[in-house]
PDB file of N, CA, C and O in Angstrom:
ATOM      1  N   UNK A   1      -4.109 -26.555  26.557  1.00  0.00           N
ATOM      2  CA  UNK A   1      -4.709 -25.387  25.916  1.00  0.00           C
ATOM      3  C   UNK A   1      -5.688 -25.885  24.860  1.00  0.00           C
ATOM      4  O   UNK A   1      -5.456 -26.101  23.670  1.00  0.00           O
ATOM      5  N   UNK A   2      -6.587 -25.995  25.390  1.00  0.00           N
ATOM      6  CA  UNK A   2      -7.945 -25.847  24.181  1.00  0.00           C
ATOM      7  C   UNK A   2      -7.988 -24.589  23.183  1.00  0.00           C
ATOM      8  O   UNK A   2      -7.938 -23.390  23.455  1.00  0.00           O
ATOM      9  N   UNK A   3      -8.103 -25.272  21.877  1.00  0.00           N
ATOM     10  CA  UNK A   3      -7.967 -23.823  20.960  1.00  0.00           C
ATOM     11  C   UNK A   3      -6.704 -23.578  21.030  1.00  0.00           C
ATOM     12  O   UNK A   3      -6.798 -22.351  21.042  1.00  0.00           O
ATOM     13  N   UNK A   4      -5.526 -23.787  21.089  1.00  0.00           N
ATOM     14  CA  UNK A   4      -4.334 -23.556  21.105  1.00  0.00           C
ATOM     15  C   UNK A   4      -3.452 -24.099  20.797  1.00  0.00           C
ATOM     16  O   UNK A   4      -3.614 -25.241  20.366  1.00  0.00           O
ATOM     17  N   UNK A   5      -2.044 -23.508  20.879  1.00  0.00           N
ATOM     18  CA  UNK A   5      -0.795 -24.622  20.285  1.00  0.00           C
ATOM     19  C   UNK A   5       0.095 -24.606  21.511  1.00  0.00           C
ATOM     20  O   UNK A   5       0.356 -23.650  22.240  1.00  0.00           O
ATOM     21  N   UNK A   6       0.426 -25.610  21.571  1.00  0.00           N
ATOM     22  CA  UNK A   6       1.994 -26.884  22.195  1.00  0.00           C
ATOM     23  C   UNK A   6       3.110 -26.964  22.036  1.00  0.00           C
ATOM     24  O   UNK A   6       3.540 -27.725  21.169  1.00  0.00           O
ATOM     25  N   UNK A   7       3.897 -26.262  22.760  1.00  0.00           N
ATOM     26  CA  UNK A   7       5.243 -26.977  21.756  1.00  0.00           C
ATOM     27  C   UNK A   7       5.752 -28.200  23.133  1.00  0.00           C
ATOM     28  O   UNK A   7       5.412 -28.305  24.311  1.00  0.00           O
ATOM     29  N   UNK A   8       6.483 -28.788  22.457  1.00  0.00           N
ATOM     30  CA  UNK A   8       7.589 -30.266  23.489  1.00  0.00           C
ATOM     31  C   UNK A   8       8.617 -30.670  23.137  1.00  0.00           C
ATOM     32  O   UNK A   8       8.877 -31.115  22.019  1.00  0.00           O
ATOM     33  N   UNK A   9       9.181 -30.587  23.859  1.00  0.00           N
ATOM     34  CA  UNK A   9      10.735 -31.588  23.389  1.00  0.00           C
ATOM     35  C   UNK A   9      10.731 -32.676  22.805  1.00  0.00           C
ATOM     36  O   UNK A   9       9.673 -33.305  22.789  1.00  0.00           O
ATOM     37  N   UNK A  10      12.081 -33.299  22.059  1.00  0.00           N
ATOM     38  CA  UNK A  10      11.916 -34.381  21.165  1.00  0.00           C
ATOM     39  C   UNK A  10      11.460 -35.417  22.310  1.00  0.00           C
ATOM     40  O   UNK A  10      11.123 -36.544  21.949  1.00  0.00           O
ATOM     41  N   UNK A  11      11.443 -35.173  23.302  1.00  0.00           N
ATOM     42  CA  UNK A  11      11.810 -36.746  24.429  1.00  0.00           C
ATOM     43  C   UNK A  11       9.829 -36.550  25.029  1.00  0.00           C
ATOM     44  O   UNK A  11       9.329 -37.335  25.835  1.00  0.00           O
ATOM     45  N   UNK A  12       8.963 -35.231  24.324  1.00  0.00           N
ATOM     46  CA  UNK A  12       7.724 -35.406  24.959  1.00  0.00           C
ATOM     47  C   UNK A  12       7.140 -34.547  26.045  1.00  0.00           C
ATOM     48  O   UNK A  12       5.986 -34.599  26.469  1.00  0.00           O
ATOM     49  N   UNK A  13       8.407 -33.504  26.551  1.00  0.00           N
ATOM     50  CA  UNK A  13       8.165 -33.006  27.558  1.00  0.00           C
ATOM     51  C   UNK A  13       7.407 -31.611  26.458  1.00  0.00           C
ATOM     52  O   UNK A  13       7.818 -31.177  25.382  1.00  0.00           O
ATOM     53  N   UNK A  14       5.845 -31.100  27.510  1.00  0.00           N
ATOM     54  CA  UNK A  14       5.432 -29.857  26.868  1.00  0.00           C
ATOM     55  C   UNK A  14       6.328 -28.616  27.474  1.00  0.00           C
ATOM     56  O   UNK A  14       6.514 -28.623  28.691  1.00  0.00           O
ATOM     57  N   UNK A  15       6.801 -27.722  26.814  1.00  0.00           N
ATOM     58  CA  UNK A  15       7.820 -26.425  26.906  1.00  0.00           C
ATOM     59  C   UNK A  15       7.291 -25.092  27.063  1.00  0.00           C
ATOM     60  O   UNK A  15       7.838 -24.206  27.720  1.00  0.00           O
ATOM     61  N   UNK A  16       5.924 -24.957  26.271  1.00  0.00           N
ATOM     62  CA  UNK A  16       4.757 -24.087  26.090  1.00  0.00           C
ATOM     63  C   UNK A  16       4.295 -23.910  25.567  1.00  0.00           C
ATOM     64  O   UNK A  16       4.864 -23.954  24.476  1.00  0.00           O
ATOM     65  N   UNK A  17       2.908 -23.528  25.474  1.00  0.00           N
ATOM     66  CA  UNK A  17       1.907 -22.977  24.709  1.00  0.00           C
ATOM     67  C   UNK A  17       0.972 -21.709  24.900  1.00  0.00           C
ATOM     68  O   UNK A  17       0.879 -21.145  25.990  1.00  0.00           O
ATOM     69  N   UNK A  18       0.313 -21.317  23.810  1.00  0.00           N
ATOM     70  CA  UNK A  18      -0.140 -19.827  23.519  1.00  0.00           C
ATOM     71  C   UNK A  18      -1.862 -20.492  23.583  1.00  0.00           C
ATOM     72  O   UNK A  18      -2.321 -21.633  23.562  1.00  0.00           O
ATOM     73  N   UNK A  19      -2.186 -19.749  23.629  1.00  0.00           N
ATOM     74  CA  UNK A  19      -3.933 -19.748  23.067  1.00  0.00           C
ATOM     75  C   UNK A  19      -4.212 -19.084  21.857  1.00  0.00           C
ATOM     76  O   UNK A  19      -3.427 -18.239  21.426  1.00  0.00           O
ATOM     77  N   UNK A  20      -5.665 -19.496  21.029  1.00  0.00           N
ATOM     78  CA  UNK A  20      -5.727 -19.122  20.021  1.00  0.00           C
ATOM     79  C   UNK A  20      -7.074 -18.632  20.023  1.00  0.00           C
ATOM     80  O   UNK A  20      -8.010 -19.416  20.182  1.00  0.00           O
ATOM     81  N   UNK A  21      -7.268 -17.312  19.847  1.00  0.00           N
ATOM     82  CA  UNK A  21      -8.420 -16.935  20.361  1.00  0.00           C
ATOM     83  C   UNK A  21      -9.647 -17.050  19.263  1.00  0.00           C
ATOM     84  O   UNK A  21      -9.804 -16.269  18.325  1.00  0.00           O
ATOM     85  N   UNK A  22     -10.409 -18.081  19.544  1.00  0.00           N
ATOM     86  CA  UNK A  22     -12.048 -17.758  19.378  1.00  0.00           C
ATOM     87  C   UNK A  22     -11.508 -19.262  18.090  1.00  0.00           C
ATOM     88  O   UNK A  22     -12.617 -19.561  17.648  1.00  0.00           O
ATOM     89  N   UNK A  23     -10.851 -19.875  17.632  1.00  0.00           N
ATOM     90  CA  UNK A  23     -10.370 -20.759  16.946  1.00  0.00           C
ATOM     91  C   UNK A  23      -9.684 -22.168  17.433  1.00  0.00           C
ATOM     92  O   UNK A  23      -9.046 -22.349  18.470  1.00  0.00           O
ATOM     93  N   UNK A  24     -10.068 -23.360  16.136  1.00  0.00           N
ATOM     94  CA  UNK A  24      -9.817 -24.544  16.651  1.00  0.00           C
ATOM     95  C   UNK A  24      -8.431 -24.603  15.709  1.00  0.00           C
ATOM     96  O   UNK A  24      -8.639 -23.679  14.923  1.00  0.00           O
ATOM     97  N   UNK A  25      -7.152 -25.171  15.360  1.00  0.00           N
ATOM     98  CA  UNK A  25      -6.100 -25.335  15.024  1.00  0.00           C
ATOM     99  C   UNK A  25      -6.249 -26.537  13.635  1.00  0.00           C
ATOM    100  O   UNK A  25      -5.843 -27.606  14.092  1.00  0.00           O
ATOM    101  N   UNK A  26      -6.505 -26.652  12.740  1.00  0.00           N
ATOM    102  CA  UNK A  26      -6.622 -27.742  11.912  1.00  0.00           C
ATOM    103  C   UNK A  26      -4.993 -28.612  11.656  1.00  0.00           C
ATOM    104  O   UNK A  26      -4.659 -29.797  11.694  1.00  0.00           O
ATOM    105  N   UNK A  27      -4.255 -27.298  11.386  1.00  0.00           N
ATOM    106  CA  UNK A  27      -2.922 -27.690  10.855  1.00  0.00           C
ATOM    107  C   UNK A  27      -2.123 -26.260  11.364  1.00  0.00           C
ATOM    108  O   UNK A  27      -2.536 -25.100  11.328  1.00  0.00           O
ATOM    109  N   UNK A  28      -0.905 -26.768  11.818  1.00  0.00           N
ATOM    110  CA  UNK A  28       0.031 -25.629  12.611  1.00  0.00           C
ATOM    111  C   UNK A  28       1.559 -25.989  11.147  1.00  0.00           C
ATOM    112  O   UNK A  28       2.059 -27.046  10.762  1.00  0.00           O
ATOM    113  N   UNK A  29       1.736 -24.973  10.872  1.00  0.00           N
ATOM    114  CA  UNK A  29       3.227 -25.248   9.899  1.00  0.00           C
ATOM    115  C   UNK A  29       4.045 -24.160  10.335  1.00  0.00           C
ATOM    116  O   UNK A  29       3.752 -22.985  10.110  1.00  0.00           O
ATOM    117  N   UNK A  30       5.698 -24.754  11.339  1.00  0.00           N
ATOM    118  CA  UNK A  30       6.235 -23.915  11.537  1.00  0.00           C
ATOM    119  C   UNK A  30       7.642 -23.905  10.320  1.00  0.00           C
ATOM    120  O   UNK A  30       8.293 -24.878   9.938  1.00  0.00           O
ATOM    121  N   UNK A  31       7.812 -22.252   9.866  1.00  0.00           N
ATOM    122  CA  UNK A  31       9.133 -21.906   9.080  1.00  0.00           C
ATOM    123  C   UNK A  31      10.167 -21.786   9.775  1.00  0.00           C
ATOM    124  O   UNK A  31      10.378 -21.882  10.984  1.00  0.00           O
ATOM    125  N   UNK A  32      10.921 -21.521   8.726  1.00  0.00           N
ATOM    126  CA  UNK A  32      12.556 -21.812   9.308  1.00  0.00           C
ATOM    127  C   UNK A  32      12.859 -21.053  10.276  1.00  0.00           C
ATOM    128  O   UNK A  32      13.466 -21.371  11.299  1.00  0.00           O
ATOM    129  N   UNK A  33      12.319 -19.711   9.891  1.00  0.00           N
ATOM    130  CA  UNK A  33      12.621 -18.819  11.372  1.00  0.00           C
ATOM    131  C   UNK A  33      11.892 -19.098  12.430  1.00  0.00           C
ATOM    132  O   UNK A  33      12.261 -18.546  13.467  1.00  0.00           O
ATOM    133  N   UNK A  34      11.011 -19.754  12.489  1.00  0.00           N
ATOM    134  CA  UNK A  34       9.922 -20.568  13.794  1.00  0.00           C
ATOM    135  C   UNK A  34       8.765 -19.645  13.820  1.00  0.00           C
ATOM    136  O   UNK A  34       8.357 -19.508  14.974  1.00  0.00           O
ATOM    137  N   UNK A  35       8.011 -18.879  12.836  1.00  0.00           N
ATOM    138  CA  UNK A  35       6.910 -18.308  12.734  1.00  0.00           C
ATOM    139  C   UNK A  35       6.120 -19.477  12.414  1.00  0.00           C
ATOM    140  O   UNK A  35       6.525 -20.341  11.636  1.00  0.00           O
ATOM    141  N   UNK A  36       4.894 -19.526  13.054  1.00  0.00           N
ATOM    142  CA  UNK A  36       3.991 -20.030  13.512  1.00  0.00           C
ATOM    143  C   UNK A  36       2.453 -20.189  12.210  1.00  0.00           C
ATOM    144  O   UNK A  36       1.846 -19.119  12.173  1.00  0.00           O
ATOM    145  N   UNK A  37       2.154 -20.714  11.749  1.00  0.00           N
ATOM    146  CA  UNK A  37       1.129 -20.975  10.364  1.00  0.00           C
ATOM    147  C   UNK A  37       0.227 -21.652  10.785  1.00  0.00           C
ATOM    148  O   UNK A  37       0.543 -22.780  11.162  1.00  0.00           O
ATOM    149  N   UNK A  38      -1.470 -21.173  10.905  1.00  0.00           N
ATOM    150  CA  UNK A  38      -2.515 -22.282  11.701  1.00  0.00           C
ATOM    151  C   UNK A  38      -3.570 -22.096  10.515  1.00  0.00           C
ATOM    152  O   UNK A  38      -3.915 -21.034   9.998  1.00  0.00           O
ATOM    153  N   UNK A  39      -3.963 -23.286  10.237  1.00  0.00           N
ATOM    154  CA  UNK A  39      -5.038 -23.076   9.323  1.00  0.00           C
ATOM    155  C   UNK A  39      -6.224 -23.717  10.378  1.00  0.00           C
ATOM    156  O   UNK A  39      -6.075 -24.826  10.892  1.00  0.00           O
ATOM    157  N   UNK A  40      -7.668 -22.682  10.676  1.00  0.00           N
ATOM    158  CA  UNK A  40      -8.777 -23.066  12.079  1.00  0.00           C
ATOM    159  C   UNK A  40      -9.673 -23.725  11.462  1.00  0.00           C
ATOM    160  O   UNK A  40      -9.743 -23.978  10.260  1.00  0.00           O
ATOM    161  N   UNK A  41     -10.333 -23.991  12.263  1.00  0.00           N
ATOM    162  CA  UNK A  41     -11.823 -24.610  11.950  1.00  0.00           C
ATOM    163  C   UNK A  41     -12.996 -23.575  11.883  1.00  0.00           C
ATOM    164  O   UNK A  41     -14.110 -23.697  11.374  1.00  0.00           O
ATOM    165  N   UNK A  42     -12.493 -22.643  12.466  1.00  0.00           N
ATOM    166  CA  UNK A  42     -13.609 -21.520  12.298  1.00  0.00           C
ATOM    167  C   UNK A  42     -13.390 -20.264  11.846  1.00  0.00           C
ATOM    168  O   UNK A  42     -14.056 -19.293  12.207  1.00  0.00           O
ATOM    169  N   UNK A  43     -12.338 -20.221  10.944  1.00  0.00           N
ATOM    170  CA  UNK A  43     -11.884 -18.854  10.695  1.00  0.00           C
ATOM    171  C   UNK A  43     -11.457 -19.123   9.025  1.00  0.00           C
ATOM    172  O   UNK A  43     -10.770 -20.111   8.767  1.00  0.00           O
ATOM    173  N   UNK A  44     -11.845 -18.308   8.047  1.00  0.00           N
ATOM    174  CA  UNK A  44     -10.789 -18.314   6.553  1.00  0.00           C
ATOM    175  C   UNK A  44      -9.381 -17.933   6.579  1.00  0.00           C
ATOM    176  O   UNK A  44      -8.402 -18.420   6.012  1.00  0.00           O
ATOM    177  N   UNK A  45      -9.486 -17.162   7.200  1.00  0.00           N
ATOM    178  CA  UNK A  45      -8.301 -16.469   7.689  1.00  0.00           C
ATOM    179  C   UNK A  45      -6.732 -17.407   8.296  1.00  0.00           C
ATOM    180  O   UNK A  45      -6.887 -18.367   9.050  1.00  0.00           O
ATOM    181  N   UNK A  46      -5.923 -17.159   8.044  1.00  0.00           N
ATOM    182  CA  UNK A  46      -4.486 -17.844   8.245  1.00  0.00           C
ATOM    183  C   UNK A  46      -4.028 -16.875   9.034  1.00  0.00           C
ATOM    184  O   UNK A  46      -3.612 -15.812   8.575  1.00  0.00           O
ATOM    185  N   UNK A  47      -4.069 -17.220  10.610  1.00  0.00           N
ATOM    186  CA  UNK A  47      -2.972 -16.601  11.094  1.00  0.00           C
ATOM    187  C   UNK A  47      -1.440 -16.848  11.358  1.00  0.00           C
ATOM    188  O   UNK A  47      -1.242 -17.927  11.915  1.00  0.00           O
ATOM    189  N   UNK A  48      -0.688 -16.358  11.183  1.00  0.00           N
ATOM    190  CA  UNK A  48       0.738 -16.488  11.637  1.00  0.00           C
ATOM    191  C   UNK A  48       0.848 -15.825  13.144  1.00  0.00           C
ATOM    192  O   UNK A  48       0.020 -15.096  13.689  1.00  0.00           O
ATOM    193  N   UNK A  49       1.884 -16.207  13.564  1.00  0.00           N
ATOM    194  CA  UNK A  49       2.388 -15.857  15.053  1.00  0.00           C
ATOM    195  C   UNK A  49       3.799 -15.996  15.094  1.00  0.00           C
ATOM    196  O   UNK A  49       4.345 -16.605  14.175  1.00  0.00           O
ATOM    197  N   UNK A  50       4.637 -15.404  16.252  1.00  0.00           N
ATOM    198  CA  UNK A  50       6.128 -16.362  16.739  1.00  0.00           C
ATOM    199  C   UNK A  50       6.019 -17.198  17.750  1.00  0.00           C
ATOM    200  O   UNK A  50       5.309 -17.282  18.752  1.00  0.00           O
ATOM    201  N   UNK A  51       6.808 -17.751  17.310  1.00  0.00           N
ATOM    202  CA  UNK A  51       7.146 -18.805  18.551  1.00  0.00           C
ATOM    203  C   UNK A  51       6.493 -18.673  19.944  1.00  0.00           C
ATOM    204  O   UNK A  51       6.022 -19.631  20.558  1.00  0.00           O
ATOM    205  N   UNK A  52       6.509 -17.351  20.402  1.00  0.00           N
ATOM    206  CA  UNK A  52       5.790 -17.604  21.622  1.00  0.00           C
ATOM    207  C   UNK A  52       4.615 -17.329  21.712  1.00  0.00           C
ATOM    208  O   UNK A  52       3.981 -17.389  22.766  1.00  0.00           O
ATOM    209  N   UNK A  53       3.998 -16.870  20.237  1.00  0.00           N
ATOM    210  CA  UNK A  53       2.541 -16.395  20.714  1.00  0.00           C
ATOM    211  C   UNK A  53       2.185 -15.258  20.269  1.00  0.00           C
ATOM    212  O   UNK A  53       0.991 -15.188  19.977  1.00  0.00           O
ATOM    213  N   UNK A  54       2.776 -14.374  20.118  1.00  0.00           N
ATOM    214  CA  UNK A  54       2.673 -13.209  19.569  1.00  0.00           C
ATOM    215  C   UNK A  54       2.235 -13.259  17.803  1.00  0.00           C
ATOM    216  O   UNK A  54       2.879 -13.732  16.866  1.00  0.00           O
ATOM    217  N   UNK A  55       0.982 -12.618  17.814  1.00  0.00           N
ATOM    218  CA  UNK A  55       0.430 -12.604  16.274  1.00  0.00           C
ATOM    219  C   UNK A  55       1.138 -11.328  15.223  1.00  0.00           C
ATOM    220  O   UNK A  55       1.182 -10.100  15.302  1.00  0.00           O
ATOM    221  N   UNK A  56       1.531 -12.118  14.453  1.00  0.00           N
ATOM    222  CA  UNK A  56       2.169 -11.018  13.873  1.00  0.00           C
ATOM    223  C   UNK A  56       1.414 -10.363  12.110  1.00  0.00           C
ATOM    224  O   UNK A  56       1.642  -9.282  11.568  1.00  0.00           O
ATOM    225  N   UNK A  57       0.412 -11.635  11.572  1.00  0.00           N
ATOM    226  CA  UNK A  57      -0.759 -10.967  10.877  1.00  0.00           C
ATOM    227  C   UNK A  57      -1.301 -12.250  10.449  1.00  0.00           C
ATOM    228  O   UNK A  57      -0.853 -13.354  10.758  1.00  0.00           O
ATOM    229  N   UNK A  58      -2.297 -12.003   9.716  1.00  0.00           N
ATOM    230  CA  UNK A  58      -3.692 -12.511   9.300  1.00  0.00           C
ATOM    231  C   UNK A  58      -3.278 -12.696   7.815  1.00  0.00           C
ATOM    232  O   UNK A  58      -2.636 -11.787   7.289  1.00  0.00           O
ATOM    233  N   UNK A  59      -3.538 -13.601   7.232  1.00  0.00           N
ATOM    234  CA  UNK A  59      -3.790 -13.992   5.521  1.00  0.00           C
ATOM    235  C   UNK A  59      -5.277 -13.887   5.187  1.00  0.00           C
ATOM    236  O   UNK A  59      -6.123 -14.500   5.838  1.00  0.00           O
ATOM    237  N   UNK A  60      -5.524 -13.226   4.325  1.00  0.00           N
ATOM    238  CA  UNK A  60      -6.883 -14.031   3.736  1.00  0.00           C
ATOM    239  C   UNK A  60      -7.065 -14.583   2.714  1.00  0.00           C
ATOM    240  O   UNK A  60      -7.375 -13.788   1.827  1.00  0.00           O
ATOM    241  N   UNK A  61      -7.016 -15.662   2.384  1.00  0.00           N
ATOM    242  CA  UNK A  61      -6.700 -16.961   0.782  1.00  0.00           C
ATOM    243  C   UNK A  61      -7.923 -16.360   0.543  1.00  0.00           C
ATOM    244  O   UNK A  61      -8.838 -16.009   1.288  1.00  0.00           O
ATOM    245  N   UNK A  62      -7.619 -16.285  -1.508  1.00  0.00           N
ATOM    246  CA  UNK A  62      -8.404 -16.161  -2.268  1.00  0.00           C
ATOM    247  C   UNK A  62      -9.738 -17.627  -2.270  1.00  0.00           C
ATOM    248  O   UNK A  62     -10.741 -17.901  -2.930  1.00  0.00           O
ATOM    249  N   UNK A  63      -9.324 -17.960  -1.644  1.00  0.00           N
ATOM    250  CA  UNK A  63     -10.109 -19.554  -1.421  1.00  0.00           C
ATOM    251  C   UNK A  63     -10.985 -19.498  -0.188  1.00  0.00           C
ATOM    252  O   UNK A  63     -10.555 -18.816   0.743  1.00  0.00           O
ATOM    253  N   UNK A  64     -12.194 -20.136  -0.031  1.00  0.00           N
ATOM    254  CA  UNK A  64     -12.920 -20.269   0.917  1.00  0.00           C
ATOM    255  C   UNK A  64     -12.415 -21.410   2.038  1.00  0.00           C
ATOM    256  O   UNK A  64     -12.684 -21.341   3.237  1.00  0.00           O
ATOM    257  N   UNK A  65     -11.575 -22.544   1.364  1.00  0.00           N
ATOM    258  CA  UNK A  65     -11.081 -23.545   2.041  1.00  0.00           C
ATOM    259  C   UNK A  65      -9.285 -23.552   2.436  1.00  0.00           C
ATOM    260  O   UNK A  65      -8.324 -23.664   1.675  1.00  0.00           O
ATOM    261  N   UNK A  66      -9.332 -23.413   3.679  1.00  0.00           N
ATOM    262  CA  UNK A  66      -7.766 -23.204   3.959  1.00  0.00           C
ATOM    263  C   UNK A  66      -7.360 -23.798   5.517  1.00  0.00           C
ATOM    264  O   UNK A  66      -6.940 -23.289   6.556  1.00  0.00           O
ATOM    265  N   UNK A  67      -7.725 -25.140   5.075  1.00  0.00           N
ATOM    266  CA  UNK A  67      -7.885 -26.397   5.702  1.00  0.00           C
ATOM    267  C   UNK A  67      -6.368 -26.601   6.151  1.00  0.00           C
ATOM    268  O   UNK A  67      -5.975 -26.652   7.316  1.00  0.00           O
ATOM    269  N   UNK A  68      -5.281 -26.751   4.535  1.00  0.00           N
ATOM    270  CA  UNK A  68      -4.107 -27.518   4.390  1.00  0.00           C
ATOM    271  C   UNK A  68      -2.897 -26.076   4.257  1.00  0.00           C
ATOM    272  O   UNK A  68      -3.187 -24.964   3.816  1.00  0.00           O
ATOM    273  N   UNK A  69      -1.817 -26.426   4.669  1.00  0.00           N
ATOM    274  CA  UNK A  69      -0.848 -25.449   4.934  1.00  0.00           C
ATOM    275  C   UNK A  69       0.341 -26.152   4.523  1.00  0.00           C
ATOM    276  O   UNK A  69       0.329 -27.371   4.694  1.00  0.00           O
ATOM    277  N   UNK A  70       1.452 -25.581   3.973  1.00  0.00           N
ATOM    278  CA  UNK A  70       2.842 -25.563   3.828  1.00  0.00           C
ATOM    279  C   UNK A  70       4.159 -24.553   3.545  1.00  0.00           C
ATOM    280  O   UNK A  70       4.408 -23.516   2.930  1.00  0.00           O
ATOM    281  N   UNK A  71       4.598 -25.193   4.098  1.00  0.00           N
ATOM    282  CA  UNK A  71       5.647 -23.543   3.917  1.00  0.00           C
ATOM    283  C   UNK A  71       7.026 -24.469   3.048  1.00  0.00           C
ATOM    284  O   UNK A  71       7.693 -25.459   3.348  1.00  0.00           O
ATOM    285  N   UNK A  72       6.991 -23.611   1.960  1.00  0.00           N
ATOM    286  CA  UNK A  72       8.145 -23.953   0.906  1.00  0.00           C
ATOM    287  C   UNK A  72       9.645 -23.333   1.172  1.00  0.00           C
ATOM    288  O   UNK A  72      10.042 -22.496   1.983  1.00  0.00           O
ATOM    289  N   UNK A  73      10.235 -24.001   0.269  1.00  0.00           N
ATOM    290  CA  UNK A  73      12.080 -23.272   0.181  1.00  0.00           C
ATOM    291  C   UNK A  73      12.040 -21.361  -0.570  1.00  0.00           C
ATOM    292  O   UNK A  73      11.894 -20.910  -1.706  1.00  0.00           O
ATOM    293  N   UNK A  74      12.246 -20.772   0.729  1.00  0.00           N
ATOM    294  CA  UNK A  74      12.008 -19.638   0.265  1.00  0.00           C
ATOM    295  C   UNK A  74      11.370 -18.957   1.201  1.00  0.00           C
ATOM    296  O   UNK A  74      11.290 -17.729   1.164  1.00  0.00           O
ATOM    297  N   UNK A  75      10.579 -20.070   2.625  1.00  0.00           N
ATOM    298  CA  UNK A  75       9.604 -19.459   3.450  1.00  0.00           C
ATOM    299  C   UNK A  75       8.608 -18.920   3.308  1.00  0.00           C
ATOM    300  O   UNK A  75       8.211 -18.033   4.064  1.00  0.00           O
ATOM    301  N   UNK A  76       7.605 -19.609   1.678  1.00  0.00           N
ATOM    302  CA  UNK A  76       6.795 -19.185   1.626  1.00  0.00           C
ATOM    303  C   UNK A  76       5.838 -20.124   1.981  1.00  0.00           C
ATOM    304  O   UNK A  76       6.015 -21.338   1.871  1.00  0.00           O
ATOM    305  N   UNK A  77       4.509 -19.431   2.537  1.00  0.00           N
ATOM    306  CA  UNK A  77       3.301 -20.325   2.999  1.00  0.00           C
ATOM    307  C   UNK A  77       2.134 -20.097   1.668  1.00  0.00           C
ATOM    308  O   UNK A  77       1.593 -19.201   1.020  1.00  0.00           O
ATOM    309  N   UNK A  78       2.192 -21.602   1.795  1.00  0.00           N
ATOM    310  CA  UNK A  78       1.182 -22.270   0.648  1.00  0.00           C
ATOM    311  C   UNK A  78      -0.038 -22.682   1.130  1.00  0.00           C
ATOM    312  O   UNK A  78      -0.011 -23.832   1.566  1.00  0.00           O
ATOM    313  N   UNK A  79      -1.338 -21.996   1.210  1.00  0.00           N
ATOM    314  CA  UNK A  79      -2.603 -22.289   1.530  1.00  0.00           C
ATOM    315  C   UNK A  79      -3.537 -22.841   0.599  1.00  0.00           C
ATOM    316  O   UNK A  79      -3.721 -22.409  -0.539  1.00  0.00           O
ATOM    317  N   UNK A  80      -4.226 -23.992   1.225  1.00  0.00           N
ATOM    318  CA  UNK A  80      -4.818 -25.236  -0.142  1.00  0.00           C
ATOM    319  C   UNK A  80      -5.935 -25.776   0.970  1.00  0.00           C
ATOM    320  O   UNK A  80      -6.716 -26.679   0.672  1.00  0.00           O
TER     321      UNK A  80
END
């Protein structure tokens, strides 16, 4: 999947992936519940998703740059 995310088993095998429409993936950060965090190459915008793909909303950082992603104790996502 070009523009998209991967998932694989620890041993390498790919399991599945979603597409990401009209966007390149810089950094993917998944939370504890397995919601999905992509910071693009062509978008300001932070989308989240679940696990399989399904978008569940859009961030927009007070910041123009939202390159770097983390999700803290608490499940919160930190955009930098």
């Amino acid at each position: 999947v070009i523009g998209g995310v991967r998932t694989y088993t620890s041993a390498g095998a790919q399991v599945g992936s979603f597409a990401v429409s009209g966007a390149v993936p810089l950094d993917v950060k998944v939370g504890a519940d397995g919601r999905i965090a992509l910071s693009t190459q062509t978008s300001l915008k932070v989308p989240e998703y679940t696990a399989s793909g399904t978008l569940l909303g859009t961030y927009s950082p007070a910041t123009n740059d939202s390159q770097g992603l983390a999700i803290v104790p608490g499940d919160r996502l930190w955009v930098g």
